[in-house]
């Protein structure tokens, strides 16, 4: 199994500000994934982060709003920029070990 | 891209009864179908998975079936217990591209 440390676990932020979420994996992985899970909803893929290249964003998500860094094979950050209440959600990072997906513990973001 | 539909959205059963959750997928190239259980406030955890070259897989009280022709797969939980109460997500995956169903909130009443 993969151990993923994600932080912060929760935050309450003012609208218009930005929050950076960090994920640290216990071993090197090629791809890291960032998901959003709105209250009572499923997991929606935001983007896939590869080390050494630009992240690949899914339809409806843009780099200006959700910039991602992937400085090495064990770490990634997702920034939620210029936040509005609609960004209130749980954000999860994920990695694949074989075909199984492992998730960080999630960041519960509330924008007020 | 892949589209995964999951039914029902909520399911309530009596302890000891069976629960069945069904999913359909759209991309015939998908070849890996995991099921995740997410308890309140926790991360999703894999409970069982099946690959496209297998029709059925069982692990104690949990089983998954796959019909590739019809592009649907199902999760079966027998002898349900209150601790089975959670949200269950199906997913379909091909080449690191995993898409999730909308989730089923299962409640097992003691």
Short mmCIF file of C-alpha atoms in Angstrom, two decimals, chain A:
data_model
loop_
_atom_site.label_atom_id
_atom_site.label_comp_id
_atom_site.label_asym_id
_atom_site.label_seq_id
_atom_site.Cartn_x
_atom_site.Cartn_y
_atom_site.Cartn_z
CA UNK A 1 0.00 0.00 0.00
CA UNK A 2 1.01 3.62 -0.41
CA UNK A 3 1.19 6.09 2.44
CA UNK A 4 0.11 9.58 1.48
CA UNK A 5 0.33 12.50 3.84
CA UNK A 6 -1.95 15.36 2.88
CA UNK A 7 -2.21 18.69 4.60
CA UNK A 8 -3.91 20.72 5.78
CA UNK A 9 -6.73 18.41 6.80
CA UNK A 10 -9.15 21.32 6.88
CA UNK A 11 -9.20 25.08 6.55
CA UNK A 12 -11.62 27.96 6.57
CA UNK A 13 -10.63 30.67 4.13
CA UNK A 14 -11.83 34.10 3.13
CA UNK A 15 -13.15 34.55 -0.38
CA UNK A 16 -10.60 35.97 -2.76
CA UNK A 17 -7.66 34.29 -1.05
CA UNK A 18 -5.72 31.18 -2.11
CA UNK A 19 -4.95 27.92 -0.35
CA UNK A 20 -2.18 25.49 -1.19
CA UNK A 21 -2.68 21.82 -0.38
CA UNK A 22 0.31 19.52 -0.11
CA UNK A 23 0.67 15.79 -0.65
CA UNK A 24 3.71 13.75 0.24
CA UNK A 25 3.99 10.12 -0.85
CA UNK A 26 6.19 7.55 0.88
CA UNK A 27 7.75 6.40 -2.39
CA UNK A 28 8.35 7.67 -5.89
CA UNK A 29 5.37 7.68 -8.22
CA UNK A 30 5.12 8.82 -11.80
CA UNK A 31 1.64 10.29 -11.67
CA UNK A 32 -0.29 12.01 -8.93
CA UNK A 33 -3.96 12.85 -9.22
CA UNK A 34 -6.01 15.61 -7.67
CA UNK A 35 -9.73 15.13 -7.06
CA UNK A 36 -12.52 17.31 -5.78
CA UNK A 37 -15.38 15.81 -3.80
CA UNK A 38 -18.23 18.20 -3.22
CA UNK A 39 -20.58 17.47 -0.31
CA UNK A 40 -22.46 14.23 -0.91
CA UNK A 41 -20.97 13.86 -4.35
CA UNK A 42 -18.54 11.61 -6.13
CA UNK A 43 -14.88 12.19 -6.84
CA UNK A 44 -14.20 14.43 -9.81
CA UNK A 45 -10.74 14.44 -11.31
CA UNK A 46 -9.25 17.92 -11.46
CA UNK A 47 -5.89 17.17 -13.01
CA UNK A 48 -3.07 14.68 -13.37
CA UNK A 49 0.38 15.81 -12.28
CA UNK A 50 3.53 14.34 -13.82
CA UNK A 51 6.95 15.24 -12.56
CA UNK A 52 8.82 17.48 -14.97
CA UNK A 53 5.88 18.47 -17.11
CA UNK A 54 2.75 20.57 -17.02
CA UNK A 55 -0.24 19.08 -15.31
CA UNK A 56 -3.07 17.80 -17.49
CA UNK A 57 -6.40 19.37 -16.57
CA UNK A 58 -9.85 17.87 -17.02
CA UNK A 59 -12.65 19.71 -18.72
CA UNK A 60 -13.98 22.46 -16.51
CA UNK A 61 -10.73 22.96 -14.59
CA UNK A 62 -8.03 25.47 -15.58
CA UNK A 63 -4.48 26.08 -14.50
CA UNK A 64 -5.11 29.67 -13.44
CA UNK A 65 -7.68 28.53 -10.91
CA UNK A 66 -5.95 25.30 -9.79
CA UNK A 67 -2.21 25.64 -10.34
CA UNK A 68 -0.32 22.42 -9.57
CA UNK A 69 3.31 21.85 -8.79
CA UNK A 70 5.18 18.56 -9.03
CA UNK A 71 8.78 19.31 -8.11
CA UNK A 72 9.79 15.68 -7.57
CA UNK A 73 8.46 12.14 -7.66
CA UNK A 74 7.13 12.13 -4.08
CA UNK A 75 5.47 15.52 -3.71
CA UNK A 76 2.78 17.68 -5.27
CA UNK A 77 0.78 20.75 -4.40
CA UNK A 78 -2.60 21.98 -5.56
CA UNK A 79 -3.51 25.63 -5.10
CA UNK A 80 -7.11 26.79 -5.08
CA UNK A 81 -6.86 30.39 -6.23
CA UNK A 82 -9.13 33.39 -5.77
CA UNK A 83 -11.54 31.27 -3.78
CA UNK A 84 -15.29 31.66 -3.72
CA UNK A 85 -17.88 29.80 -1.63
CA UNK A 86 -18.44 27.46 -4.59
CA UNK A 87 -14.93 26.11 -4.02
CA UNK A 88 -15.97 24.74 -0.65
CA UNK A 89 -15.30 21.05 -1.03
CA UNK A 90 -13.00 18.20 -0.07
CA UNK A 91 -9.86 17.96 -2.14
CA UNK A 92 -7.98 14.66 -2.31
CA UNK A 93 -4.71 13.65 -3.84
CA UNK A 94 -4.24 10.13 -5.10
CA UNK A 95 -1.57 7.86 -6.48
CA UNK A 96 -1.68 4.51 -8.21
CA UNK A 97 0.26 1.54 -6.89
CA UNK A 98 -0.15 -0.98 -9.65
CA UNK A 99 -3.76 -0.37 -10.62
CA UNK A 100 -5.03 0.36 -7.12
CA UNK A 101 -5.64 4.00 -6.24
CA UNK A 102 -4.61 5.25 -2.81
CA UNK A 103 -5.92 8.50 -1.44
CA UNK A 104 -4.68 11.13 0.92
CA UNK A 105 -6.90 11.85 3.90
CA UNK A 106 -8.40 14.85 2.14
CA UNK A 107 -8.54 18.58 2.77
CA UNK A 108 -11.91 19.94 3.79
CA UNK A 109 -12.04 23.51 2.52
CA UNK A 110 -14.69 25.98 3.57
CA UNK A 111 -14.75 29.39 1.90
CA UNK A 112 -16.59 32.14 3.72
#
